[in-house]
Amino acid sequence: MGFTDKKLLSVLKKHGYKLTPQRRAVLKVLSSSQEHLTPADIFEKVQPEYPGIGLVTIYRLLQILTEFGLICEIHANDNSRRYLIRRQPEHHHHLICSSCGTVVDFTDCDLSGLGKRLSRETGFEIETHLLEFVGLCRSCQKEAT
Amino acid sequence: MGFTDKKLLSVLKKHGYKLTPQRRAVLKVLSSSQEHLTPADIFEKVQPEYPGIGLVTIYRLLQILTEFGLICEIHANDNSRRYLIRRQPEHHHHLICSSCGTVVDFTDCDLSGLGKRLSRETGFEIETHLLEFVGLCRSCQKEAT
DNA sequence: CACCTAAATGATAATTATTTTCAATTACAA
DNA sequence: TTGTAATTGAAAATAATTATCATTTAGGTG
């Protein structure tokens, strides 16, 4: 599981951000969703809780959450626009279905060896990495006949 | 080194695409560039060779090249728009500077073990993966004081 | 070489995602 | 309760990409 909305709210508060009902509503949606949502998805899901919220407000909150590393983004899947996602505990990666776009998270990756080598060879000070596997999920394999 | 423009042209021809001077010019730029270029970058670089080329034409060619896996894309680096790049021999990955955006390619990665495990656990039929390291390049480390 | 046709081009407009601007509203500290 | 700076949302501005379509052209054919 990821962060609760209470946790997210407290982080915002700690950094001097105001806790508006709009933000509460968005965080509620984000923290209770198992899927990876676009800003537009979030907009729709917030309607019942806070009709009339501005899409802009969502963009702004997502920007703040990104700064604090509370959400992360899906990068692969060229054609579809960039996705914003609710986050798992910490550092994790994605396994993405190239057909239907389903995303599965996984956490284990051991790239420290490779990271160290790259660092030595290139002089880079490595901060993080992004790892995504792309493939066909079970149900799309079946459909493929 | 990547593909020569002759090689690229022959691939297009083999698939029934016409070899227009515009395409020749774009391929020349792509095959001789060491950097990762946006469509707009390419547009500019093609000017001397073929002034008046349409940006659309570039988009269209990039789309074709993508289909044949002759170029690949940079995904990380959130803020900057998606980058199109000239490709190294085959499967490879990127090391991206989070400050200046410089991209270094590297080829070695051993993720077959992880891939197999994921496949077993999730039922996915894994096709490929995307691996990007993000960090500070040497010169940006210095600037950071 | 001249001709024919489907493919390709480029100007323009249309889409779509995201950001900016700004006046009105509101959270919350005092 | 009040003051104020942060926040909101409508609307416009940017920006990237795609679609439309009349015109041009590459390249095969006779």
XYZ file of C-alpha atoms (C1' of nucleotides) in Angstrom:
350
model
C 0.000 0.000 0.000
C 1.008 3.571 -0.507
C 0.469 6.651 1.516
C -2.784 7.423 3.263
C -4.365 10.746 2.525
C -3.704 11.764 6.108
C -0.030 11.187 5.614
C -0.073 13.172 2.391
C -1.974 16.009 4.016
C 0.482 16.180 6.872
C 3.378 16.443 4.454
C 1.693 19.349 2.714
C 0.918 21.029 5.991
C 4.439 20.574 7.238
C 5.677 22.493 4.247
C 3.272 25.352 4.737
C 0.697 24.451 2.150
C -2.926 25.095 2.958
C -5.293 22.208 3.258
C -8.130 23.190 0.994
C -11.121 20.940 0.395
C -10.027 20.599 -3.218
C -6.676 19.246 -2.156
C -8.271 16.937 0.336
C -10.526 15.568 -2.357
C -7.713 14.987 -4.808
C -5.524 13.315 -2.227
C -8.399 11.090 -1.227
C -8.760 9.938 -4.804
C -5.051 9.447 -5.270
C -4.489 7.583 -2.053
C -7.401 5.245 -2.558
C -6.778 4.423 -6.180
C -4.946 1.308 -7.202
C -4.481 2.508 -10.724
C -2.287 4.934 -12.508
C -4.217 8.055 -13.259
C -3.892 10.888 -15.701
C -4.786 14.380 -14.555
C -8.028 13.990 -16.480
C -8.783 10.706 -14.721
C -8.328 12.383 -11.392
C -10.546 15.228 -12.473
C -13.363 12.810 -13.168
C -12.914 10.821 -10.003
C -12.997 13.955 -7.892
C -16.322 15.135 -9.307
C -18.554 13.352 -6.777
C -16.507 14.661 -3.875
C -15.905 18.135 -5.206
C -17.815 18.986 -8.356
C -16.548 21.987 -10.182
C -12.927 21.551 -9.225
C -10.599 23.066 -11.783
C -8.321 20.839 -13.758
C -5.660 23.437 -13.116
C -5.876 22.815 -9.419
C -5.110 19.182 -10.028
C -2.109 19.995 -12.153
C -0.841 22.283 -9.455
C -1.180 19.724 -6.704
C 0.462 17.059 -8.798
C 3.373 19.383 -9.294
C 3.763 19.824 -5.564
C 3.490 16.111 -4.918
C 6.133 15.465 -7.527
C 8.513 17.849 -5.812
C 8.230 15.837 -2.639
C 8.503 12.559 -4.467
C 5.072 11.473 -3.345
C 4.005 10.394 -6.785
C 5.880 9.170 -9.781
C 5.285 8.939 -13.461
C 4.934 6.337 -16.131
C 7.276 6.950 -19.006
C 7.070 4.122 -21.469
C 4.075 3.511 -23.673
C 4.976 6.092 -26.237
C 1.682 6.935 -27.776
C -0.318 7.504 -24.634
C 0.339 10.740 -22.861
C 2.339 10.803 -19.691
C 0.741 9.157 -16.744
C 0.755 10.193 -13.174
C 0.558 7.538 -10.578
C -0.091 6.892 -7.017
C 3.009 5.645 -5.422
C 4.028 2.515 -3.689
C 5.986 2.661 -0.452
C 9.213 3.788 -2.011
C 11.455 3.178 -4.944
C 9.775 0.816 -7.343
C 9.413 -0.030 -10.990
C 6.806 -0.854 -13.549
C 5.848 -3.705 -15.760
C 3.647 -2.372 -18.504
C 1.433 -4.228 -20.949
C 2.143 -2.960 -24.425
C -1.325 -3.839 -25.559
C -3.770 -2.711 -22.879
C -1.535 -0.475 -20.801
C -2.044 -2.269 -17.522
C 0.698 -1.472 -15.074
C 2.076 -3.784 -12.433
C 4.494 -2.511 -9.850
C 7.471 -4.375 -8.550
C 10.110 -3.383 -6.102
C 13.109 -5.602 -6.377
C 15.918 -4.541 -8.585
C 19.572 -4.877 -7.970
C 21.354 -2.405 -10.107
C 23.861 -1.184 -7.584
C 26.690 -2.997 -9.316
C 25.846 -1.563 -12.684
C 25.312 1.855 -11.144
C 28.727 1.821 -9.552
C 30.389 0.767 -12.734
C 28.685 3.484 -14.733
C 29.616 6.009 -12.125
C 33.254 4.994 -12.317
C 33.342 4.976 -16.074
C 31.489 8.203 -16.735
C 32.061 10.318 -13.669
C 28.340 10.710 -13.146
C 27.037 10.996 -9.642
C 24.067 8.719 -9.944
C 20.915 9.804 -8.208
C 18.308 7.350 -9.276
C 17.228 5.079 -12.029
C 14.137 4.234 -13.973
C 13.408 0.681 -14.944
C 10.413 -0.432 -16.906
C 9.657 -3.768 -18.432
C 7.293 -3.912 -21.352
C 5.423 -6.988 -22.417
C 2.101 -8.647 -22.950
C -0.071 -9.340 -19.952
C -1.810 -12.659 -19.631
C -5.163 -11.595 -20.979
C -3.699 -9.787 -23.959
C -1.667 -12.873 -24.795
C -4.907 -14.813 -25.065
C -6.581 -12.209 -27.218
C -3.634 -12.249 -29.580
C -4.961 -15.665 -30.662
C 28.455 4.260 -34.156
C 24.939 3.920 -35.389
C 23.476 3.463 -38.807
C 24.783 5.266 -41.851
C 22.272 7.180 -43.890
C 22.769 4.711 -46.711
C 21.735 1.891 -44.470
C 18.690 3.830 -43.325
C 17.751 4.677 -46.880
C 17.990 1.074 -47.933
C 15.683 0.018 -45.136
C 13.114 2.558 -46.262
C 13.436 1.488 -49.844
C 13.124 -2.161 -48.969
C 9.792 -1.398 -47.391
C 8.480 0.489 -50.358
C 8.982 4.014 -49.141
C 10.079 6.622 -51.607
C 13.442 8.258 -51.230
C 12.640 11.930 -51.402
C 15.289 14.607 -51.002
C 13.592 15.648 -47.798
C 14.001 12.203 -46.343
C 17.578 12.007 -47.497
C 18.312 15.285 -45.789
C 16.709 14.262 -42.514
C 18.469 10.918 -42.480
C 21.758 12.613 -43.178
C 21.259 14.827 -40.146
C 20.151 11.970 -37.938
C 22.918 9.616 -38.932
C 25.647 12.160 -38.513
C 24.517 13.607 -35.219
C 25.981 12.437 -31.963
C 23.272 14.063 -29.934
C 19.705 13.355 -29.105
C 17.487 15.589 -31.152
C 13.963 16.852 -30.864
C 11.894 17.173 -34.022
C 12.500 20.903 -33.828
C 16.258 20.359 -33.563
C 16.180 18.253 -36.661
C 14.119 20.861 -38.437
C 16.802 23.441 -37.803
C 19.682 21.220 -38.757
C 18.056 20.299 -42.027
C 17.626 23.920 -43.127
C 21.002 24.270 -44.887
C 20.455 21.048 -46.777
C 16.807 21.474 -47.531
C 15.371 24.859 -46.612
C 11.648 24.991 -46.451
C 11.140 21.434 -45.309
C 7.952 21.005 -43.356
C 8.137 20.065 -39.706
C 5.347 17.642 -40.473
C 7.551 15.749 -42.843
C 10.019 15.224 -40.058
C 7.353 13.950 -37.710
C 6.197 11.547 -40.358
C 9.647 10.156 -41.025
C 10.352 9.784 -37.336
C 7.188 7.780 -37.034
C 8.331 5.420 -39.763
C 11.776 5.074 -38.257
C 10.221 4.274 -34.923
C 8.176 1.491 -36.456
C 11.327 -0.141 -37.703
C 13.132 0.433 -34.451
C 15.726 2.604 -36.100
C 15.492 5.307 -33.503
C 14.501 5.312 -29.887
C 13.280 7.821 -27.405
C 14.368 9.415 -24.188
C 11.758 9.097 -21.514
C 13.058 10.449 -18.253
C 13.740 14.099 -17.694
C 10.176 15.013 -16.958
C 10.088 18.661 -17.775
C 11.646 18.568 -21.195
C 9.480 17.240 -23.944
C 10.073 13.834 -25.343
C 13.286 13.427 -27.205
C 13.994 11.465 -30.286
C 17.385 10.012 -30.693
C 19.705 8.492 -33.098
C 20.287 4.942 -32.210
C 23.239 2.927 -31.206
C 23.832 -0.499 -32.742
C 21.088 -2.236 -30.857
C 19.485 -2.495 -27.477
C 21.013 0.069 -25.194
C 20.236 2.376 -22.322
C 20.706 5.927 -21.177
C 22.450 7.758 -18.446
C 20.934 11.209 -18.231
C 22.207 14.281 -16.441
C 19.405 15.743 -14.396
C 20.886 19.192 -14.628
C 22.000 19.761 -18.208
C 20.260 16.894 -19.947
C 23.355 15.345 -21.461
C 22.768 11.766 -22.425
C 25.343 8.991 -22.379
C 24.540 5.630 -23.853
C 25.573 2.329 -22.402
C 24.873 -1.168 -23.541
C 25.500 -3.609 -20.792
C 22.650 -4.636 -18.609
C 21.883 -8.017 -17.256
C 18.274 -8.123 -16.361
C 17.458 -11.531 -17.740
C 17.173 -13.022 -14.258
C 14.813 -10.328 -13.075
C 12.871 -10.554 -16.315
C 12.347 -14.264 -15.912
C 11.228 -13.895 -12.354
C 8.741 -11.201 -13.238
C 7.466 -13.271 -16.078
C 6.914 -16.220 -13.793
C 5.244 -14.167 -11.095
C 2.964 -12.088 -13.266
C 2.346 -14.157 -16.361
C 3.594 -11.364 -18.568
C 5.364 -12.250 -21.759
C 8.181 -9.767 -21.562
C 9.183 -8.081 -24.763
C 11.691 -5.484 -23.774
C 12.764 -3.169 -21.032
C 13.708 0.413 -20.555
C 16.468 1.350 -18.184
C 17.609 4.852 -17.496
C 19.960 6.126 -14.870
C 19.647 9.714 -13.782
C 22.400 11.651 -12.115
C 24.734 14.597 -12.255
C 27.403 14.645 -14.917
C 30.899 15.692 -14.022
C 30.662 19.277 -15.151
C 27.347 19.867 -13.439
C 28.779 18.473 -10.226
C 31.436 21.161 -10.332
C 28.955 23.925 -11.019
C 26.869 22.834 -8.064
C 29.677 24.230 -5.923
C 12.038 9.380 -72.456
C 7.221 10.496 -71.392
C 3.522 9.120 -68.685
C 0.893 7.496 -64.881
C -0.315 6.751 -60.191
C 0.153 6.174 -55.568
C 2.919 8.180 -52.165
C 4.710 12.236 -50.193
C 4.814 17.066 -49.172
C 3.622 21.355 -46.880
C 0.265 24.975 -45.672
C -3.332 25.295 -42.680
C -6.362 24.071 -39.260
C -7.546 21.040 -35.513
C -6.398 18.498 -31.231
C -4.593 17.859 -26.989
C -1.785 18.683 -22.928
C -0.018 21.948 -20.015
C 1.042 26.624 -18.284
C 0.160 31.453 -17.413
C -2.583 35.331 -15.976
C -5.472 37.523 -12.901
C -9.453 38.834 -10.233
C -12.082 36.746 -6.653
C -12.083 33.641 -2.795
C -10.473 31.355 1.289
C -7.448 28.960 4.907
C -5.551 29.956 8.895
C -2.452 32.581 12.025
C -2.704 36.409 15.055
C -12.887 38.511 13.931
C -9.731 40.144 10.941
C -5.843 40.579 7.657
C -3.147 38.607 4.319
C -0.850 35.673 1.557
C -1.961 31.422 -0.612
C -5.275 29.241 -3.495
C -8.704 28.749 -6.800
C -10.883 28.602 -11.391
C -12.101 30.866 -15.798
C -10.048 32.118 -19.727
C -6.343 32.842 -22.589
C -1.672 31.580 -23.959
C 1.905 28.028 -25.158
C 3.402 24.100 -27.149
C 3.608 19.625 -29.220
C 1.518 16.701 -32.247
C -1.902 15.143 -35.620
C -5.368 15.547 -39.323
C -6.974 17.495 -43.755
C -6.355 18.250 -48.390
C -4.838 20.273 -52.679
C -0.517 20.061 -55.069
C 3.747 17.938 -56.241
C 6.818 14.171 -57.169
C 9.401 9.523 -57.066
C 9.856 5.844 -59.550
C 7.807 1.980 -62.123
C 5.994 1.051 -66.858
C 5.365 1.233 -71.720
